[in-house]
């Protein structure tokens, strides 16, 4: 039976996936803390909701993007903090190969709702 941390993470993943499939920068940025740190698919550190929105607004306008999360692990740190780690596999355009990355989120309760405060993706290919 999933515990509350799994439910928190599952709910955010569902909303994140839906927002990504529409490339809806407003919906996606709303999932993040006003103090968020965001490392996505480029080397820039984006900060806050406006930074997250700028990242998603800057992505190519793929025809039918989608994402699937796998190997998701959630761990409650305390009453107001949850860690998440998993694999995000992105299908961006028809024949283009999918892109799979390791993803971690730190999720905190903010103003009565759960928000992503730290987002980081990295290559699955070993660097060393």
Short mmCIF file of N, CA and C in Angstrom, two decimals:
data_model
loop_
_atom_site.label_atom_id
_atom_site.label_comp_id
_atom_site.label_asym_id
_atom_site.label_seq_id
_atom_site.Cartn_x
_atom_site.Cartn_y
_atom_site.Cartn_z
N UNK A 1 0.85 -1.19 0.00
CA UNK A 1 0.00 0.00 0.00
C UNK A 1 0.89 1.25 0.00
N UNK A 2 0.65 2.18 -0.92
CA UNK A 2 1.48 3.38 -0.96
C UNK A 2 1.29 4.23 0.29
N UNK A 3 2.38 4.86 0.72
CA UNK A 3 2.25 5.77 1.85
C UNK A 3 2.00 7.18 1.34
N UNK A 4 1.87 8.11 2.25
CA UNK A 4 1.50 9.48 1.86
C UNK A 4 2.55 10.12 0.96
N UNK A 5 3.84 9.83 1.17
CA UNK A 5 4.87 10.43 0.31
C UNK A 5 4.70 9.95 -1.14
N UNK A 6 4.36 8.65 -1.33
CA UNK A 6 4.10 8.14 -2.68
C UNK A 6 2.91 8.85 -3.31
N UNK A 7 1.88 9.09 -2.53
CA UNK A 7 0.69 9.77 -3.04
C UNK A 7 0.99 11.22 -3.43
N UNK A 8 1.79 11.90 -2.62
CA UNK A 8 2.17 13.29 -2.92
C UNK A 8 2.93 13.33 -4.24
N UNK A 9 3.92 12.45 -4.38
CA UNK A 9 4.75 12.41 -5.58
C UNK A 9 3.90 12.01 -6.80
N UNK A 10 3.05 11.01 -6.65
CA UNK A 10 2.20 10.57 -7.78
C UNK A 10 1.31 11.69 -8.28
N UNK A 11 0.75 12.47 -7.36
CA UNK A 11 -0.12 13.58 -7.75
C UNK A 11 0.65 14.64 -8.53
N UNK A 12 1.85 14.95 -8.08
CA UNK A 12 2.65 15.96 -8.78
C UNK A 12 3.10 15.42 -10.14
N UNK A 13 3.51 14.16 -10.19
CA UNK A 13 3.91 13.56 -11.48
C UNK A 13 2.75 13.63 -12.47
N UNK A 14 1.54 13.32 -12.03
CA UNK A 14 0.38 13.36 -12.93
C UNK A 14 0.16 14.77 -13.47
N UNK A 15 0.22 15.76 -12.62
CA UNK A 15 0.03 17.15 -13.06
C UNK A 15 1.18 17.62 -13.94
N UNK A 16 2.41 17.22 -13.59
CA UNK A 16 3.60 17.60 -14.35
C UNK A 16 3.52 16.98 -15.75
N UNK A 17 3.18 15.70 -15.81
CA UNK A 17 3.09 15.00 -17.10
C UNK A 17 2.03 15.63 -18.00
N UNK A 18 0.88 15.97 -17.41
CA UNK A 18 -0.19 16.60 -18.19
C UNK A 18 0.25 17.97 -18.70
N UNK A 19 0.90 18.76 -17.86
CA UNK A 19 1.40 20.06 -18.29
C UNK A 19 2.45 19.95 -19.38
N UNK A 20 3.34 18.95 -19.23
CA UNK A 20 4.39 18.77 -20.24
C UNK A 20 3.80 18.36 -21.58
N UNK A 21 2.79 17.51 -21.57
CA UNK A 21 2.20 17.05 -22.84
C UNK A 21 1.57 18.19 -23.62
N UNK A 22 1.24 19.28 -22.94
CA UNK A 22 0.70 20.48 -23.61
C UNK A 22 1.75 21.59 -23.74
N UNK A 23 2.96 21.33 -23.22
CA UNK A 23 4.01 22.35 -23.13
C UNK A 23 3.45 23.63 -22.52
N UNK A 24 2.69 23.45 -21.45
CA UNK A 24 2.00 24.54 -20.76
C UNK A 24 2.90 25.10 -19.65
N UNK A 25 3.67 26.13 -20.00
CA UNK A 25 4.63 26.70 -19.06
C UNK A 25 3.96 27.25 -17.81
N UNK A 26 2.76 27.79 -17.95
CA UNK A 26 2.05 28.32 -16.77
C UNK A 26 1.66 27.20 -15.81
N UNK A 27 1.09 26.11 -16.36
CA UNK A 27 0.70 24.98 -15.51
C UNK A 27 1.91 24.34 -14.86
N UNK A 28 2.99 24.18 -15.61
CA UNK A 28 4.19 23.57 -15.05
C UNK A 28 4.83 24.45 -13.99
N UNK A 29 4.98 25.73 -14.26
CA UNK A 29 5.63 26.61 -13.28
C UNK A 29 4.82 26.73 -11.99
N UNK A 30 3.50 26.55 -12.09
CA UNK A 30 2.65 26.61 -10.90
C UNK A 30 2.93 25.46 -9.93
N UNK A 31 3.58 24.39 -10.41
CA UNK A 31 3.92 23.26 -9.56
C UNK A 31 5.17 23.50 -8.73
N UNK A 32 5.84 24.61 -8.98
CA UNK A 32 7.12 24.91 -8.34
C UNK A 32 6.99 25.99 -7.28
N UNK A 33 7.90 25.92 -6.32
CA UNK A 33 7.97 26.91 -5.26
C UNK A 33 8.39 28.27 -5.82
N UNK A 34 7.99 29.31 -5.14
CA UNK A 34 8.44 30.65 -5.52
C UNK A 34 9.95 30.80 -5.33
N UNK A 35 10.57 29.86 -4.58
CA UNK A 35 12.02 29.87 -4.33
C UNK A 35 12.73 28.70 -5.01
N UNK A 36 12.13 28.13 -6.02
CA UNK A 36 12.66 26.92 -6.65
C UNK A 36 14.03 27.12 -7.29
N UNK A 37 14.82 26.06 -7.26
CA UNK A 37 16.03 25.91 -8.07
C UNK A 37 15.71 24.84 -9.10
N UNK A 38 16.08 25.09 -10.37
CA UNK A 38 15.70 24.20 -11.47
C UNK A 38 16.87 24.01 -12.41
N UNK A 39 17.42 22.79 -12.46
CA UNK A 39 18.39 22.40 -13.48
C UNK A 39 17.69 21.43 -14.41
N UNK A 40 17.41 21.86 -15.64
CA UNK A 40 16.74 21.02 -16.61
C UNK A 40 17.73 20.43 -17.60
N UNK A 41 17.40 20.50 -18.87
CA UNK A 41 18.20 19.86 -19.91
C UNK A 41 19.30 20.75 -20.47
N UNK A 42 19.50 21.90 -19.90
CA UNK A 42 20.62 22.75 -20.32
C UNK A 42 21.39 23.17 -19.06
N UNK A 43 22.56 23.77 -19.19
CA UNK A 43 23.39 24.04 -18.01
C UNK A 43 22.95 25.23 -17.15
N UNK A 44 21.91 25.93 -17.55
CA UNK A 44 21.47 27.12 -16.81
C UNK A 44 20.71 26.74 -15.55
N UNK A 45 20.99 27.43 -14.45
CA UNK A 45 20.19 27.29 -13.23
C UNK A 45 19.07 28.32 -13.31
N UNK A 46 17.83 27.83 -13.33
CA UNK A 46 16.66 28.70 -13.33
C UNK A 46 16.17 28.81 -11.89
N UNK A 47 15.66 30.00 -11.53
CA UNK A 47 15.25 30.22 -10.15
C UNK A 47 13.83 30.76 -10.09
N UNK A 48 13.07 30.23 -9.14
CA UNK A 48 11.71 30.68 -8.91
C UNK A 48 10.76 30.29 -10.02
N UNK A 49 9.49 30.59 -9.80
CA UNK A 49 8.47 30.23 -10.81
C UNK A 49 8.71 30.92 -12.14
N UNK A 50 9.15 32.17 -12.10
CA UNK A 50 9.41 32.88 -13.36
C UNK A 50 10.54 32.22 -14.13
N UNK A 51 11.57 31.75 -13.43
CA UNK A 51 12.66 31.04 -14.09
C UNK A 51 12.19 29.73 -14.69
N UNK A 52 11.38 28.98 -13.94
CA UNK A 52 10.84 27.71 -14.44
C UNK A 52 9.97 27.98 -15.67
N UNK A 53 9.16 29.00 -15.62
CA UNK A 53 8.30 29.35 -16.76
C UNK A 53 9.17 29.70 -17.97
N UNK A 54 10.24 30.46 -17.76
CA UNK A 54 11.14 30.82 -18.86
C UNK A 54 11.77 29.58 -19.48
N UNK A 55 12.15 28.61 -18.65
CA UNK A 55 12.71 27.36 -19.18
C UNK A 55 11.71 26.68 -20.10
N UNK A 56 10.49 26.46 -19.61
CA UNK A 56 9.50 25.75 -20.42
C UNK A 56 9.05 26.56 -21.63
N UNK A 57 8.97 27.88 -21.50
CA UNK A 57 8.65 28.72 -22.67
C UNK A 57 9.73 28.62 -23.74
N UNK A 58 10.97 28.35 -23.33
CA UNK A 58 12.09 28.29 -24.27
C UNK A 58 12.27 26.95 -24.97
N UNK A 59 11.50 25.94 -24.58
CA UNK A 59 11.63 24.64 -25.23
C UNK A 59 11.06 24.68 -26.65
N UNK A 60 11.59 23.82 -27.52
CA UNK A 60 10.99 23.71 -28.86
C UNK A 60 9.52 23.32 -28.75
N UNK A 61 8.74 23.70 -29.71
CA UNK A 61 7.30 23.38 -29.72
C UNK A 61 7.09 22.04 -30.44
N UNK A 62 7.41 20.94 -29.73
CA UNK A 62 7.23 19.62 -30.30
C UNK A 62 5.76 19.37 -30.57
N UNK A 63 5.50 18.48 -31.53
CA UNK A 63 4.13 18.19 -31.96
C UNK A 63 3.32 17.49 -30.86
N UNK A 64 3.84 16.45 -30.27
CA UNK A 64 3.07 15.69 -29.28
C UNK A 64 4.01 15.15 -28.20
N UNK A 65 4.61 16.03 -27.41
CA UNK A 65 5.56 15.55 -26.40
C UNK A 65 4.84 14.78 -25.29
N UNK A 66 5.56 13.82 -24.74
CA UNK A 66 5.02 13.12 -23.57
C UNK A 66 6.18 12.63 -22.72
N UNK A 67 5.87 12.33 -21.48
CA UNK A 67 6.88 11.86 -20.54
C UNK A 67 6.29 10.71 -19.74
N UNK A 68 7.15 9.77 -19.43
CA UNK A 68 6.76 8.67 -18.55
C UNK A 68 7.81 8.55 -17.45
N UNK A 69 7.35 8.47 -16.22
CA UNK A 69 8.23 8.31 -15.07
C UNK A 69 8.29 6.84 -14.69
N UNK A 70 9.49 6.36 -14.34
CA UNK A 70 9.67 4.98 -13.89
C UNK A 70 10.68 4.95 -12.76
N UNK A 71 10.75 3.81 -12.11
CA UNK A 71 11.69 3.62 -10.99
C UNK A 71 11.60 4.75 -9.97
N UNK A 72 10.40 5.23 -9.73
CA UNK A 72 10.19 6.37 -8.83
C UNK A 72 10.31 5.90 -7.38
N UNK A 73 11.08 6.65 -6.62
CA UNK A 73 11.22 6.42 -5.19
C UNK A 73 10.88 7.72 -4.46
N UNK A 74 10.12 7.61 -3.40
CA UNK A 74 9.76 8.77 -2.59
C UNK A 74 10.12 8.49 -1.14
N UNK A 75 10.59 9.51 -0.47
CA UNK A 75 10.96 9.36 0.93
C UNK A 75 10.56 10.63 1.69
N UNK A 76 9.79 10.44 2.72
CA UNK A 76 9.37 11.56 3.57
C UNK A 76 10.55 11.96 4.45
N UNK A 77 10.94 13.22 4.41
CA UNK A 77 12.03 13.73 5.24
C UNK A 77 11.47 14.20 6.58
N UNK A 78 10.39 14.96 6.50
CA UNK A 78 9.67 15.39 7.69
C UNK A 78 8.24 15.74 7.26
N UNK A 79 7.47 16.31 8.14
CA UNK A 79 6.05 16.56 7.84
C UNK A 79 5.85 17.46 6.62
N UNK A 80 6.83 18.28 6.29
CA UNK A 80 6.69 19.26 5.22
C UNK A 80 7.67 19.08 4.06
N UNK A 81 8.33 17.92 3.99
CA UNK A 81 9.38 17.74 2.97
C UNK A 81 9.42 16.30 2.49
N UNK A 82 9.45 16.14 1.15
CA UNK A 82 9.52 14.82 0.51
C UNK A 82 10.61 14.86 -0.56
N UNK A 83 11.43 13.80 -0.60
CA UNK A 83 12.41 13.61 -1.66
C UNK A 83 11.85 12.64 -2.69
N UNK A 84 12.16 12.88 -3.97
CA UNK A 84 11.75 11.98 -5.05
C UNK A 84 12.94 11.78 -5.98
N UNK A 85 13.11 10.54 -6.42
CA UNK A 85 14.11 10.22 -7.44
C UNK A 85 13.48 9.22 -8.41
N UNK A 86 13.85 9.31 -9.67
CA UNK A 86 13.32 8.38 -10.65
C UNK A 86 13.96 8.60 -12.01
N UNK A 87 13.36 7.99 -13.00
CA UNK A 87 13.77 8.13 -14.39
C UNK A 87 12.61 8.78 -15.14
N UNK A 88 12.92 9.82 -15.91
CA UNK A 88 11.92 10.46 -16.76
C UNK A 88 12.30 10.17 -18.21
N UNK A 89 11.40 9.53 -18.94
CA UNK A 89 11.63 9.21 -20.35
C UNK A 89 10.73 10.08 -21.20
N UNK A 90 11.34 10.89 -22.04
CA UNK A 90 10.63 11.86 -22.86
C UNK A 90 10.56 11.38 -24.31
N UNK A 91 9.38 11.42 -24.89
CA UNK A 91 9.19 11.21 -26.32
C UNK A 91 8.78 12.58 -26.86
N UNK A 92 9.63 13.13 -27.73
CA UNK A 92 9.45 14.53 -28.10
C UNK A 92 8.82 14.71 -29.47
N UNK A 93 9.23 13.95 -30.45
CA UNK A 93 8.65 14.03 -31.79
C UNK A 93 8.71 12.67 -32.44
N UNK A 94 7.77 12.43 -33.31
CA UNK A 94 7.58 11.17 -34.01
C UNK A 94 8.71 10.17 -34.01
N UNK A 95 9.65 10.31 -34.94
CA UNK A 95 10.70 9.31 -35.13
C UNK A 95 11.95 9.61 -34.30
N UNK A 96 11.97 10.72 -33.61
CA UNK A 96 13.15 11.07 -32.81
C UNK A 96 13.29 10.08 -31.65
N UNK A 97 14.53 9.71 -31.32
CA UNK A 97 14.71 8.80 -30.19
C UNK A 97 14.25 9.45 -28.89
N UNK A 98 13.79 8.63 -27.97
CA UNK A 98 13.37 9.18 -26.68
C UNK A 98 14.60 9.59 -25.89
N UNK A 99 14.38 10.44 -24.93
CA UNK A 99 15.44 10.94 -24.06
C UNK A 99 15.09 10.52 -22.64
N UNK A 100 15.95 9.74 -22.01
CA UNK A 100 15.71 9.30 -20.64
C UNK A 100 16.78 9.92 -19.74
N UNK A 101 16.34 10.52 -18.65
CA UNK A 101 17.24 11.17 -17.71
C UNK A 101 16.90 10.73 -16.28
N UNK A 102 17.90 10.83 -15.41
CA UNK A 102 17.65 10.68 -13.99
C UNK A 102 17.05 12.00 -13.52
N UNK A 103 16.07 11.94 -12.64
CA UNK A 103 15.42 13.15 -12.16
C UNK A 103 15.26 13.07 -10.65
N UNK A 104 15.52 14.18 -9.98
CA UNK A 104 15.25 14.28 -8.55
C UNK A 104 14.47 15.56 -8.29
N UNK A 105 13.56 15.46 -7.36
CA UNK A 105 12.80 16.61 -6.88
C UNK A 105 12.86 16.63 -5.36
N UNK A 106 12.94 17.81 -4.81
CA UNK A 106 12.65 18.03 -3.40
C UNK A 106 11.32 18.77 -3.39
N UNK A 107 10.37 18.22 -2.66
CA UNK A 107 9.00 18.75 -2.64
C UNK A 107 8.69 19.20 -1.22
N UNK A 108 8.22 20.44 -1.09
CA UNK A 108 7.93 21.00 0.23
C UNK A 108 6.51 21.55 0.28
N UNK A 109 5.97 21.53 1.48
CA UNK A 109 4.66 22.16 1.67
C UNK A 109 4.87 23.68 1.72
N UNK A 110 4.14 24.39 0.85
CA UNK A 110 4.27 25.84 0.77
C UNK A 110 2.88 26.42 0.61
N UNK A 111 2.50 27.28 1.51
CA UNK A 111 1.18 27.91 1.47
C UNK A 111 0.06 26.87 1.38
N UNK A 112 0.22 25.75 2.12
CA UNK A 112 -0.81 24.73 2.19
C UNK A 112 -0.85 23.75 1.03
N UNK A 113 0.10 23.86 0.09
CA UNK A 113 0.13 22.96 -1.06
C UNK A 113 1.54 22.40 -1.20
N UNK A 114 1.68 21.32 -1.94
CA UNK A 114 2.98 20.72 -2.18
C UNK A 114 3.58 21.33 -3.45
N UNK A 115 4.82 21.83 -3.33
CA UNK A 115 5.52 22.48 -4.45
C UNK A 115 6.91 21.89 -4.60
N UNK A 116 7.39 21.82 -5.83
CA UNK A 116 8.75 21.38 -6.11
C UNK A 116 9.68 22.54 -5.79
N UNK A 117 10.62 22.33 -4.87
CA UNK A 117 11.56 23.39 -4.52
C UNK A 117 12.92 23.20 -5.16
N UNK A 118 13.21 21.97 -5.56
CA UNK A 118 14.47 21.71 -6.26
C UNK A 118 14.23 20.63 -7.30
N UNK A 119 14.64 20.91 -8.53
CA UNK A 119 14.44 20.02 -9.68
C UNK A 119 15.80 19.85 -10.33
N UNK A 120 16.21 18.60 -10.51
CA UNK A 120 17.50 18.37 -11.14
C UNK A 120 17.41 17.14 -12.04
N UNK A 121 17.88 17.27 -13.27
CA UNK A 121 18.00 16.12 -14.15
C UNK A 121 19.48 15.94 -14.52
N UNK A 122 19.83 14.68 -14.76
CA UNK A 122 21.20 14.38 -15.19
C UNK A 122 21.19 13.17 -16.11
N UNK A 123 22.26 13.01 -16.82
CA UNK A 123 22.40 11.93 -17.79
C UNK A 123 22.43 10.58 -17.10
N UNK A 124 21.86 9.58 -17.76
CA UNK A 124 21.98 8.21 -17.26
C UNK A 124 23.34 7.62 -17.63
N UNK A 125 24.06 8.25 -18.57
CA UNK A 125 25.37 7.78 -18.98
C UNK A 125 26.39 8.20 -17.93
N UNK A 126 27.20 7.26 -17.45
CA UNK A 126 28.21 7.62 -16.46
C UNK A 126 29.15 8.69 -16.99
N UNK A 127 29.49 9.62 -16.14
CA UNK A 127 30.41 10.70 -16.53
C UNK A 127 31.86 10.35 -16.22
N UNK A 128 32.07 9.44 -15.31
CA UNK A 128 33.43 9.04 -14.93
C UNK A 128 33.60 7.55 -15.15
#
